[in-house]
Coordinates of C-alpha atoms and ligand atoms in Angstrom, one line a residue:
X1 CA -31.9 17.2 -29.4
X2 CA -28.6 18.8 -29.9
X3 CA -27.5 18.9 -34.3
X4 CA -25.3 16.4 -35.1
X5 CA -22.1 17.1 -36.6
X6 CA -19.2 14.5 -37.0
X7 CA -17.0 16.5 -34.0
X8 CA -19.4 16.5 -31.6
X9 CA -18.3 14.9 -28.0
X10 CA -20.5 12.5 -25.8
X11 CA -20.4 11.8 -22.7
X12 CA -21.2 8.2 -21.4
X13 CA -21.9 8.0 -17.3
X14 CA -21.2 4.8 -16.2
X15 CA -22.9 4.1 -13.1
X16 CA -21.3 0.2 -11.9
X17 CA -23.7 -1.4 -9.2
X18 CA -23.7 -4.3 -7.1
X19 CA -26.6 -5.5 -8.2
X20 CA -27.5 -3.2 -11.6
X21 CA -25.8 -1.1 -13.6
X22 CA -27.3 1.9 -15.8
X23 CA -26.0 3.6 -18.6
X24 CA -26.8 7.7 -19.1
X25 CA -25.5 9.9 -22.1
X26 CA -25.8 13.3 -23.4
X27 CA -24.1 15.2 -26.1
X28 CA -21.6 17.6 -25.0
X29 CA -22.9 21.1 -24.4
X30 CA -26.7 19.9 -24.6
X31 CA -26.7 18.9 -20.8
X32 CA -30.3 19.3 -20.8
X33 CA -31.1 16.2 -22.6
X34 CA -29.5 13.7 -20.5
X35 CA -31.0 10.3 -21.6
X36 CA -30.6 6.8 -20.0
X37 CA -30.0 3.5 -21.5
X38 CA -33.5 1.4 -21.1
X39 CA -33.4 -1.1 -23.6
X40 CA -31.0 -4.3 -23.1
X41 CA -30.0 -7.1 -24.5
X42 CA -32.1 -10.0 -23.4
X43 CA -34.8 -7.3 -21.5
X44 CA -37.3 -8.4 -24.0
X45 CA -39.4 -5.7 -25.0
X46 CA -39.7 -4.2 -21.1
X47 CA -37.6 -1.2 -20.6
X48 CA -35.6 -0.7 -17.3
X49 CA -33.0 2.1 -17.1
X50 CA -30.6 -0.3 -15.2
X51 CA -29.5 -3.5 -16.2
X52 CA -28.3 -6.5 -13.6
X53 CA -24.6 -6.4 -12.7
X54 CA -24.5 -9.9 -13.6
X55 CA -22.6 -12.3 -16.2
X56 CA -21.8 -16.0 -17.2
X57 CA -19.6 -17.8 -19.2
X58 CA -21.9 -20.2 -21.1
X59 CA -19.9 -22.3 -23.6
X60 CA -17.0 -20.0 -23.8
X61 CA -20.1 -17.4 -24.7
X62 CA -20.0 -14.1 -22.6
X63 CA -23.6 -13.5 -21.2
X64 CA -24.1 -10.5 -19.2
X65 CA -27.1 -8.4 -17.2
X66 CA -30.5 -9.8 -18.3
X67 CA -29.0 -12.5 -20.8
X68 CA -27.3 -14.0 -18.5
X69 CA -29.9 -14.2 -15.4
X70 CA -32.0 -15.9 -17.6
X71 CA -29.9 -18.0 -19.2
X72 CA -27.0 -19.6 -16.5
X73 CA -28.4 -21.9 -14.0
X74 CA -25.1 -20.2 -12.1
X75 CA -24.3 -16.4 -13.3
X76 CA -21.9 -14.5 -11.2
X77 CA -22.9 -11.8 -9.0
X78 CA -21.7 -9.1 -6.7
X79 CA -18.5 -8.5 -8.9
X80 CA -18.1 -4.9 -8.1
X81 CA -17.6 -6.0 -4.2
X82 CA -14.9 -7.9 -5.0
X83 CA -12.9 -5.4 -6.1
X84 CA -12.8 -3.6 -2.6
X85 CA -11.6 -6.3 -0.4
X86 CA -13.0 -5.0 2.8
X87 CA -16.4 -5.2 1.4
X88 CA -16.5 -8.6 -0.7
X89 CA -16.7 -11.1 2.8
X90 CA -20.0 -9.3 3.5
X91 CA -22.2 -9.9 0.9
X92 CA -23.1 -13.6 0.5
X93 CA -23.0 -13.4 -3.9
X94 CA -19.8 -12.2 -4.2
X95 CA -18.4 -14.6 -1.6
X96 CA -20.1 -17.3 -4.2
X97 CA -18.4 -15.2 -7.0
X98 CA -15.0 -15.3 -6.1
X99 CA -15.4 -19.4 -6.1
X100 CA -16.4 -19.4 -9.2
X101 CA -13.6 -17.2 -10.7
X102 CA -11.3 -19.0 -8.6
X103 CA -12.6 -22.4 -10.6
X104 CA -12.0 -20.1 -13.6
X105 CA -9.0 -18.4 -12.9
X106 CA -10.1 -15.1 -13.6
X107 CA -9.4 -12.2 -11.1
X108 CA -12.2 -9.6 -10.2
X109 CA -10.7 -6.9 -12.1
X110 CA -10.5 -9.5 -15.1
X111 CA -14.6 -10.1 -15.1
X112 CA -15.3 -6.5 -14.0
X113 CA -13.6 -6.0 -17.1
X114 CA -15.7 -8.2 -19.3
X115 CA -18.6 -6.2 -18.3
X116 CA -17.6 -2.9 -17.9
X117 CA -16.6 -3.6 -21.9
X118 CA -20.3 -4.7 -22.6
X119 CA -21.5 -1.7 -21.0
X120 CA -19.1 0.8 -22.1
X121 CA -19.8 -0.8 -25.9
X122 CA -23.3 -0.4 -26.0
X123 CA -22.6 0.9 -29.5
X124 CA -26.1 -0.8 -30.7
X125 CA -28.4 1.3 -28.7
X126 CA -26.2 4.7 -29.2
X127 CA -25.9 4.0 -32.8
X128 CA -29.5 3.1 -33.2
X129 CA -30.3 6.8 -31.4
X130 CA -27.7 8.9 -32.7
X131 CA -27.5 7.3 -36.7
X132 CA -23.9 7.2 -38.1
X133 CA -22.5 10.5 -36.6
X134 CA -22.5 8.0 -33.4
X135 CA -18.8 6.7 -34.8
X136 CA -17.5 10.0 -35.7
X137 CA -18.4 11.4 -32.2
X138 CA -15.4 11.7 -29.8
X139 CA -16.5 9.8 -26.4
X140 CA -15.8 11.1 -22.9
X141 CA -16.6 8.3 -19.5
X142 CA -17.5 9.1 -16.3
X143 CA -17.4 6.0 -14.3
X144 CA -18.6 6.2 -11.1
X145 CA -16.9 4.5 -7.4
X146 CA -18.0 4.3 -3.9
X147 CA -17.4 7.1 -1.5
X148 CA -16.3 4.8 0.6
X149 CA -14.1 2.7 -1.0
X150 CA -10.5 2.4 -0.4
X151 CA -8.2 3.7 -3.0
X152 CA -6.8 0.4 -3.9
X153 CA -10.6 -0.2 -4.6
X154 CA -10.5 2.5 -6.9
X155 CA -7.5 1.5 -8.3
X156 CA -9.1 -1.9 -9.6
X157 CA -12.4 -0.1 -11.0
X158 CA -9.8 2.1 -12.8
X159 CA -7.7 -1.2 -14.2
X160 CA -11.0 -2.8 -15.2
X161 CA -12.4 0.4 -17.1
X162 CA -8.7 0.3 -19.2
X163 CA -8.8 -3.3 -19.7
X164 CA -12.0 -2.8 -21.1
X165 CA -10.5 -0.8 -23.4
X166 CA -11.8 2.8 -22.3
X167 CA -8.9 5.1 -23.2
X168 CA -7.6 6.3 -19.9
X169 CA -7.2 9.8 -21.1
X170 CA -11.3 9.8 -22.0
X171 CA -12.2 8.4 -18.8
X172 CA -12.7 10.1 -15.5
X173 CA -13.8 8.4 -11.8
X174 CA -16.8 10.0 -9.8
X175 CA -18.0 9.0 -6.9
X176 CA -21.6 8.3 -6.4
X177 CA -22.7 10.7 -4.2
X178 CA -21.4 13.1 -6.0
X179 CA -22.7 12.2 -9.0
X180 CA -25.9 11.7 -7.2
X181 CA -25.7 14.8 -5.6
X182 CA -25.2 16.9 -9.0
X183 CA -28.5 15.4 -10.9
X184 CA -31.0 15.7 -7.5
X185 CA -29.9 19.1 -6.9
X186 CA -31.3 19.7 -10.9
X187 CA -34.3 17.3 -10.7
X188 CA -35.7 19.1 -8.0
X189 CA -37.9 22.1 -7.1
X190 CA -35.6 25.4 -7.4
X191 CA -35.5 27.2 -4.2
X192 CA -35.9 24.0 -2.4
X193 CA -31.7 24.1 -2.0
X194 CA -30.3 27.6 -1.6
X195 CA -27.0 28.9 -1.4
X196 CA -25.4 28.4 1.7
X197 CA -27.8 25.4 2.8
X198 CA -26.5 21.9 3.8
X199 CA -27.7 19.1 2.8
X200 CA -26.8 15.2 3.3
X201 CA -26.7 12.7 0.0
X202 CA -28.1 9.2 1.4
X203 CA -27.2 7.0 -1.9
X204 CA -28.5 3.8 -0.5
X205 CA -27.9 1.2 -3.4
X206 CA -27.9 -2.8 -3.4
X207 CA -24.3 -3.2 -1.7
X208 CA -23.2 0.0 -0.1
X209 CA -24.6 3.1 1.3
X210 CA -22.7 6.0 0.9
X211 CA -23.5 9.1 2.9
X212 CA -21.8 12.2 2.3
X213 CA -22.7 16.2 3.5
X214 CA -22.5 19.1 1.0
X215 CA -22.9 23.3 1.7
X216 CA -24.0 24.7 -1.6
X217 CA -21.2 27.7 -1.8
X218 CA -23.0 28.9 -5.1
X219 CA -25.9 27.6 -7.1
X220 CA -25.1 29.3 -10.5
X221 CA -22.6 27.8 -11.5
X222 CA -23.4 25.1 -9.2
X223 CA -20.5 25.1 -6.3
X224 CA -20.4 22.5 -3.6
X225 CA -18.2 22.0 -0.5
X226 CA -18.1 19.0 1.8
X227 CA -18.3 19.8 4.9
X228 CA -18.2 16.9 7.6
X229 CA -16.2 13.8 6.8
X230 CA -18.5 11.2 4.7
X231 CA -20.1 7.8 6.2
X232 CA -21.2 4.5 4.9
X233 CA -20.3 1.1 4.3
X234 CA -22.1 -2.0 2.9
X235 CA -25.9 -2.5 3.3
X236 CA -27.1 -4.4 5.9
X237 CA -27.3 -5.4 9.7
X238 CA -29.5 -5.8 12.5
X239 CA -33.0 -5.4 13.0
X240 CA -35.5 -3.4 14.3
X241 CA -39.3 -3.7 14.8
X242 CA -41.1 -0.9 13.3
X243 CA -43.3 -0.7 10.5
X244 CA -46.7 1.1 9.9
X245 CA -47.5 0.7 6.1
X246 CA -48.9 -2.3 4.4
X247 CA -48.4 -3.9 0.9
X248 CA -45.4 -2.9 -1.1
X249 CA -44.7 -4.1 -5.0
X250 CA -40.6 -4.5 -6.3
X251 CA -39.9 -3.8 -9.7
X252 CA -38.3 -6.8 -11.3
X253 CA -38.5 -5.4 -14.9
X254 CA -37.7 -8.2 -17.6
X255 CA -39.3 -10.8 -15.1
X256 CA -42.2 -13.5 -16.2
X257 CA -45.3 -13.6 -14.7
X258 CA -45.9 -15.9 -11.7
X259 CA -48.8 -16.1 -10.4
X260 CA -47.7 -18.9 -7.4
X261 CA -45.1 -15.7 -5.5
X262 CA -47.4 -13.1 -6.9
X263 CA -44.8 -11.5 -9.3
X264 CA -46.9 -9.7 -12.4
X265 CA -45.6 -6.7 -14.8
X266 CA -42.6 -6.6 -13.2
X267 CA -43.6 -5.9 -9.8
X268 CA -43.4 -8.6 -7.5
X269 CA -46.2 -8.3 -4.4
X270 CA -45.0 -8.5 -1.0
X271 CA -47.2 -8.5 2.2
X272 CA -46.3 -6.4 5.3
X273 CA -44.2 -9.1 7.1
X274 CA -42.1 -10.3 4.4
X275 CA -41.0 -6.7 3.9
X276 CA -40.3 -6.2 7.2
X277 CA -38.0 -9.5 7.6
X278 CA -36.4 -8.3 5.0
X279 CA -35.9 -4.2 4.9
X280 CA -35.8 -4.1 8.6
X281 CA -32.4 -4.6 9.6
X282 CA -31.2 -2.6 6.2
X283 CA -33.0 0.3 6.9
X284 CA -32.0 0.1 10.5
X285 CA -28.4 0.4 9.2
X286 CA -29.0 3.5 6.6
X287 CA -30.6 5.2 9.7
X288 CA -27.8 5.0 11.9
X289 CA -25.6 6.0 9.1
X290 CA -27.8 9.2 8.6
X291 CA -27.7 10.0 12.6
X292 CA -23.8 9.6 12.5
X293 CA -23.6 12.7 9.3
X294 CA -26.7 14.9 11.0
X295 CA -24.5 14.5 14.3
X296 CA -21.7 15.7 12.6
X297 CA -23.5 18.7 10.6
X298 CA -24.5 19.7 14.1
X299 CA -21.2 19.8 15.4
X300 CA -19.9 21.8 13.3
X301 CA -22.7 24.3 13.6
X302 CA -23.8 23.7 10.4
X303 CA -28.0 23.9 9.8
X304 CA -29.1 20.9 7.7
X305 CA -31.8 21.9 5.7
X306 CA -32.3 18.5 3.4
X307 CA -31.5 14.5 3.1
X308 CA -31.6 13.6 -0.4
X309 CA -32.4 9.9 -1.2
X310 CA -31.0 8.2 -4.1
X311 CA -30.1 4.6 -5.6
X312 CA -32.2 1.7 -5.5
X313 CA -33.2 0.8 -1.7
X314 CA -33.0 4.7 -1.8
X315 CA -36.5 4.7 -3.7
X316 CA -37.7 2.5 -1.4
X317 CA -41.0 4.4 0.5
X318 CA -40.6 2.7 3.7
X319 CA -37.1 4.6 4.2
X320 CA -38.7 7.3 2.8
X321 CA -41.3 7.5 5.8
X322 CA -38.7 6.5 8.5
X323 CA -36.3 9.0 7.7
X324 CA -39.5 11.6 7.5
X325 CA -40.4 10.4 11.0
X326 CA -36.7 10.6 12.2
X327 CA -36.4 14.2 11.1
X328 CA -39.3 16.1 10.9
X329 CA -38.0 19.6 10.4
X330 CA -35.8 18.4 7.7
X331 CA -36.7 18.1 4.1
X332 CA -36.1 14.8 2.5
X333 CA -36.1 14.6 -1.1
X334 CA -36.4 11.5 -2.8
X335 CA -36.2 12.4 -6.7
X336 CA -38.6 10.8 -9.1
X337 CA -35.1 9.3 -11.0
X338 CA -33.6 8.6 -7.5
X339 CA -32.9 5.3 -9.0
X340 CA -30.7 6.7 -12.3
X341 CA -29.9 9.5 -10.2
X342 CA -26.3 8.4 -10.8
X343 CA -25.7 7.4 -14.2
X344 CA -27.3 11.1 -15.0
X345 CA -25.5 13.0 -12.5
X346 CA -22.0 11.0 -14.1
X347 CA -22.6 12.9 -17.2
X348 CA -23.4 16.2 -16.1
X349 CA -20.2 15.9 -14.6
X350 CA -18.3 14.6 -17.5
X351 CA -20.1 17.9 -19.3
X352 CA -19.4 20.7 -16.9
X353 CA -16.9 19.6 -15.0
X354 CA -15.7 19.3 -11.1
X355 CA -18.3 21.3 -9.3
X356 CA -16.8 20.4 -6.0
X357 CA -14.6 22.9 -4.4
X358 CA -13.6 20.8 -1.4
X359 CA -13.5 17.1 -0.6
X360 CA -12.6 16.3 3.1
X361 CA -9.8 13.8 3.0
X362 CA -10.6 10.7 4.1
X363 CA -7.4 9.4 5.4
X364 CA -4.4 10.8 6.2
X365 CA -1.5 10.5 3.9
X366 CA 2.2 10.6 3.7
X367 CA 5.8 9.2 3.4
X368 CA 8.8 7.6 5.8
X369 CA 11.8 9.8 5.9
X370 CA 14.6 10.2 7.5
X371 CA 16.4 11.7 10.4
X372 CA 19.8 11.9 11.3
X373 CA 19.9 9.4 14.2
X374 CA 19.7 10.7 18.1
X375 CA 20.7 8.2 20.4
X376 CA 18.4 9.9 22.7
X377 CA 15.3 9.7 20.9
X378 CA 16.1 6.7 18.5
X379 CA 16.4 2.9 19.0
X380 CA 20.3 2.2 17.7
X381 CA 18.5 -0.9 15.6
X382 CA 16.6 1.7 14.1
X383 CA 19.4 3.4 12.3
X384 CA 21.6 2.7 9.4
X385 CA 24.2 4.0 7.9
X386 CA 23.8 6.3 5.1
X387 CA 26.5 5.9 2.3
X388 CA 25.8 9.7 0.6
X389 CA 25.7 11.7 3.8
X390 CA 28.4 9.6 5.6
X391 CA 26.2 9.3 8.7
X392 CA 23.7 7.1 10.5
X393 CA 20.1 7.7 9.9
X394 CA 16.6 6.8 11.3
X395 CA 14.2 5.8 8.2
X396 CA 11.1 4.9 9.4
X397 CA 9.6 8.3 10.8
X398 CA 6.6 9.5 9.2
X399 CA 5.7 12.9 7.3
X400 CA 2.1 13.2 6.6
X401 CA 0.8 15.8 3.8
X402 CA -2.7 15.0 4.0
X403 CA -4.5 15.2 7.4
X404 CA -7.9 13.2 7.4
X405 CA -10.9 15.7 7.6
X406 CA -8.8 18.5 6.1
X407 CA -10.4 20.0 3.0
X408 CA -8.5 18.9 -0.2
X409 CA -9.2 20.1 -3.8
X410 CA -8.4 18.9 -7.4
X411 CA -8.0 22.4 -8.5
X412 CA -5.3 22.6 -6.2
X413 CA -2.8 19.8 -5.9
X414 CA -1.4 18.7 -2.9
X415 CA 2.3 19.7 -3.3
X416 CA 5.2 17.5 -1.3
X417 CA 9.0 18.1 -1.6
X418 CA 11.1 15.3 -1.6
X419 CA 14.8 14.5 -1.7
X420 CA 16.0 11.9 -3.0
X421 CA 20.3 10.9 -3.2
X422 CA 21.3 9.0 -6.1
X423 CA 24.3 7.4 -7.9
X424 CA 25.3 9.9 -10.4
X425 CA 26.0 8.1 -14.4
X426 CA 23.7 5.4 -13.8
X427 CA 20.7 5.8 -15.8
X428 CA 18.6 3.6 -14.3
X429 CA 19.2 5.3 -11.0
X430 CA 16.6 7.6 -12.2
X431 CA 13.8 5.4 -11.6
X432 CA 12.9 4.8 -8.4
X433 CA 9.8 4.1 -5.9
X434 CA 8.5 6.2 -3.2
X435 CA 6.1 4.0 -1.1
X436 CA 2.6 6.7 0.0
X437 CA 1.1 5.0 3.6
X438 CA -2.3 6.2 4.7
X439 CA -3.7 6.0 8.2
X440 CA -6.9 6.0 9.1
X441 CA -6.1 7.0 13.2
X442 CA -7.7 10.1 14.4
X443 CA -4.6 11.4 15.5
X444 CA -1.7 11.1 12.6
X445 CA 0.9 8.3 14.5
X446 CA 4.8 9.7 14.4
X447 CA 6.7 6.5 13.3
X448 CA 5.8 3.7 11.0
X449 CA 3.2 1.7 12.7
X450 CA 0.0 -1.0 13.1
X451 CA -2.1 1.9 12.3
X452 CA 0.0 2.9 9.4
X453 CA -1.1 0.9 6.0
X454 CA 0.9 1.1 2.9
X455 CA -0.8 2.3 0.1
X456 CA 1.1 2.4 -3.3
X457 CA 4.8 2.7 -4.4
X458 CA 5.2 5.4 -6.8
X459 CA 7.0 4.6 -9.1
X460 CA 9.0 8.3 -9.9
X461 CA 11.3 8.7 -13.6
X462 CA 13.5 11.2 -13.7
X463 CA 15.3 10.7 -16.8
X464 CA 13.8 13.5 -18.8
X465 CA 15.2 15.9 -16.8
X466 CA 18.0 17.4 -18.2
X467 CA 20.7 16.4 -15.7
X468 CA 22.5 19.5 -15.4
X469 CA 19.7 20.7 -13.4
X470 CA 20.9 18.1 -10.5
X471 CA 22.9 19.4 -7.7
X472 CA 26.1 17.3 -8.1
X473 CA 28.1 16.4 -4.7
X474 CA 31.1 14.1 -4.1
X475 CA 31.5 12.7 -0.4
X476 CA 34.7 12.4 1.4
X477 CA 35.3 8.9 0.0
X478 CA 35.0 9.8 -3.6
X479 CA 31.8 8.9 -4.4
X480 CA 29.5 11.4 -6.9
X481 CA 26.2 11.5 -6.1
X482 CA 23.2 14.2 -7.4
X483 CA 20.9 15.6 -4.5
X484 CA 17.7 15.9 -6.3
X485 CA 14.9 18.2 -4.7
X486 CA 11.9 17.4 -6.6
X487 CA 8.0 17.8 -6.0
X488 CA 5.7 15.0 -6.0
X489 CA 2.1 16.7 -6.6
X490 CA -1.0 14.9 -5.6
X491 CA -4.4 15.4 -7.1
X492 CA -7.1 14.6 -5.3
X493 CA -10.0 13.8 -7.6
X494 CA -13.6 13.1 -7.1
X495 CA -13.0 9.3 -7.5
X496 CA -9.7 8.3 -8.2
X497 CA -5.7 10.2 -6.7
X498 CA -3.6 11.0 -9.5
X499 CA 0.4 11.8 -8.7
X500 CA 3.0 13.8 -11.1
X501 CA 6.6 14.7 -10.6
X502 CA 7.6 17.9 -10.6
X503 CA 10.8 19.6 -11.0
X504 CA 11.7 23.3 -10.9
X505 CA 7.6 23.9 -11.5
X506 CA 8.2 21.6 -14.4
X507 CA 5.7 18.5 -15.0
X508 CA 7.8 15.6 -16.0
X509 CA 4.7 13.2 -16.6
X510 CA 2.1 11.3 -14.5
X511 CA 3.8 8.7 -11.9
X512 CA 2.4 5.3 -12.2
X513 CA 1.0 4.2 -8.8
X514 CA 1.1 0.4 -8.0
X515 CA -1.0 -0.2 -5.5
X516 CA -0.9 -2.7 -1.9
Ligands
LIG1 N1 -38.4 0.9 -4.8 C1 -37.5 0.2 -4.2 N2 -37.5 0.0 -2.9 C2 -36.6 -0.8 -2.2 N3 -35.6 -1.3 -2.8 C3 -35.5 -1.2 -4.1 C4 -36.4 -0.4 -4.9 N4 -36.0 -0.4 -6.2 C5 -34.8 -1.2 -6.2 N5 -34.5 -1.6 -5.0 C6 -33.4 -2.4 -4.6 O1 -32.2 -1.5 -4.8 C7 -31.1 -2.3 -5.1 C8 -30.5 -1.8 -6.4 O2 -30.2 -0.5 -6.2 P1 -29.0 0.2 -7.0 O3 -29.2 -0.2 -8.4 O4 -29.0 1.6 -6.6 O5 -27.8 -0.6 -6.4 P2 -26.4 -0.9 -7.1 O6 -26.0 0.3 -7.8 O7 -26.5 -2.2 -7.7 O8 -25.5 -1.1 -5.8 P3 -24.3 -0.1 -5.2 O9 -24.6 1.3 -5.7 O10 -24.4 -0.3 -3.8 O11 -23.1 -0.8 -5.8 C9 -31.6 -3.7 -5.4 O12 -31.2 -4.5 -4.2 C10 -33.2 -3.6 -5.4 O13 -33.8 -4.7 -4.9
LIG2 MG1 -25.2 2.1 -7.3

């Protein structure tokens, strides 16, 4: 256990499930004892090192994880689906959820809030392990998201850890795999992953599976690349017969006995035919996800040397054997933690920082602009007529900066120059919005478009630039305007896309995204 002086920092990995949530710490620069959270309110005197992602509102009382599953005849699940909209209609709890926040008038980043702030707080256990020096410590969070969530998706996580009240200069997004892919690649065997090797993270949890390929470009210090675009979605589908093992036991820590559906010590029995009613068609799904990345590792010429296994229905030993069948020459590792695998891996990143070189963009991304209008190529409705330049322009043509599949870093930001006309003397000029659209078409489309999606405005202030660094022009009928060349830089992080303006190389602050 590291000494414990008043400056120390700690990180807190947040890992936010669908169905449970875990918490894992460590004290900075002792990333060897990583510890998880396994005492919660209302788990009795059982440990478990996640806690359910559930809550209720029981006179005006705020019940969450075990407390509240045992003590609301109705608690709300499936809150973190809700946040990503495309998800939320698949998954029959949060479907039930959003009713009953609709009855309350609460949003899902408003409840996601509530417990991401019982979480984040877990003050009593920290302070019960780490004594006084516990309030003196500075605190670091790693939250982690989806792979495959959409950036709105992200957005909300982010608003719910803030309105939680996690500072968001101590907090960082990570997405699972990731996270996943950093504690698995520690937990097991060394030599089993080499340098150069490629391997695919399967984090199969209780609403999404996330699938995503890294090439180990160095294993001290640990450098990853990804290096086929990233699968997944939410768990589930159709089914398939094929079982060959009998009797399986799931944990249900915190549980009572009952003898009449054979649940005892937190394991509840099932035979061979319930499990196959109901992992079937799941495991069917993870499968198909798996063949879609090893088809793409083989495209690209990669060899695949391992599958790692993580998250909850990740443990699970009947996806264990099928995958084993499904690829004999290929290692798959399912690590003894495969279950915390996430929470852990959240702090080792909060402690040693973005071990990923390259992330492979999963949409492409860019702005409208304008062209001077050609009656041969441009629709005359099209056009209007532009007051600085004096001449008719075509506004809704694309200009895309970020090409899905391309390799993207947050070491080095994606850099965009824009150029923007505004009214000279009128302060408030100097705030303005840029809307960013994504697309997720395989081939990026030339004009605005069905398969073009707005993402966010950005929301751009310029007023601490001195102005005499503006060009100043005057048009033929009088009228002063500056031409303004600045740079809008993206950085494309693990979990979350951060945006600053940038003027002659200068930063002038982060740019407030708002998002569609
Ligand atoms: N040994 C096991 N075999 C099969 N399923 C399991 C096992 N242990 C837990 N599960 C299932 O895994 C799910 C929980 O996994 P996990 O905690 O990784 O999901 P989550 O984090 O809540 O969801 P997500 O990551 O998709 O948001 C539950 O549905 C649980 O029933
Ligand atoms: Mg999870």
């Amino acid at each position: 256990m590291a000494e414990r002086t008043t400056n120390q920092s700690l990180v807190i990995g947040i890992d936010f499930g669908t169905t449970f949530s875990g918490i894992a710490w460590a004290i900075m620069d002792d990333q060897k004892s990583v510890q998880v959270i396994s005492s919660w309110p209302g788990s009795g005197n059982r440990s478990s090192v996640k806690t359910p992602t559930v809550m209720a509102f029981l006179e005006d009382r705020f019940l969450w994880g075990w407390q509240a599953l045992a003590l609301s005849p109705e608690p709300i699940r499936g809150v973190k689906l809700l946040l990503d909209e495309s998800q939320s209609y698949r998954y029959s709890p949060s479907l039930n959820a959003n009713k009953l926040l609709g009855a309350m008038k609460k949003s899902p980043v408003d409840i996601a809030s509530e417990y991401l702030k019982a979480l984040a707080h877990t003050n009593e256990m920290l302070e019960r392990r780490l004594g006084s020096a516990y309030n003196d410590m500075d605190r670091k969070f790693v939250l982690t998201v989806p792979a495959v969530w959409s950036d709105k998706a992200k957005d909300n996580t982010l608003k719910a850890a803030i309105n939680a009240g996690i500072p968001e200069h101590r907090l960082a997004l990570l997405s699972e795999p990731e996270a996943a892919a950093l504690y698995t690649l520690r937990a097991i065997q060394p030599n089993t992953i080499k340098k150069n090797d490629t391997f695919i993270v399967c984090d199969a949890g209780g609403g999404t599976v996330d699938l995503n390929s890294y090439r180990v470009h160095d294993l001290s210090p640990l450098s990853l690349e990804e290096v086929v675009e990233g699968t997944g979605g939410f768990t589930g589908t159709d089914c398939e017969d094929d079982f060959d093992y009998v009797g399986w036991r799931l944990p249900l820590p915190g549980t009572e006995d009952n003898g009449e559906i054979e649940l005892e010590g937190g394991y509840l029995q099932l035979s061979k035919s319930q499990i196959q009613g109901v992992f079937d068609p799941v495991v069917q799904d993870v499968l198909s996800l798996v063949h879609t990345q090893v088809r793409r590792i083989r495209v690209a010429g990669l060899p695949l040397q391992a599958i790692l296994l993580v998250g909850g229905f990740g443990s699970c030993e009947y996806l264990y054997r099928r995958l084993r069948r499904a690829y004999p020459r290929i290692t798959v590792i399912q690590p003894q933690d495969a279950w915390q695998a996430i929470a852990c891996g959240a702090v080792l990143r909060g402690i040693e920082g973005n071990q990923v070189r390259n992330r492979l963009a999963r949409s492409h991304y860019g702005v409208k602009y304008c062209v001077t209008y050609n009656a041969e190529l441009h629709n005359r409705n099209e056009a209007h007529w532009c007051r600085f330049r004096e001449k008719l322009l075509v506004s809704n043509i694309m200009r895309w900066f970020i090409s899905k599949g391309t390799p993207i870093s947050e070491n080095e930001p994606v850099r965009k120059r824009f150029c923007r006309k505004l009214v000279c003397d009128v302060e408030a000029s100097l705030i303005f919005r840029e809307g960013l659209y994504f697309s997720s078409s395989e081939m990026t489309p030339y004009k605005l478009s069905n398969d073009v999606n707005h993402l966010c405005d950005l929301r751009v202030d310029l007023r601490a630039v001195p102005k005499e660094l503006f060009k100043r022009r005057t048009n033929s009928t009088g009228l002063s305007y500056y031409s303004i060349d600045f740079d809008l830089a993206i950085i494309p992080t693990s979990g979350y896309m951060y945006f600053q303006v940038e003027f002659n190389g200068t930063t002038y602050g982060k740019v407030q995204a708002e998002y569609y």
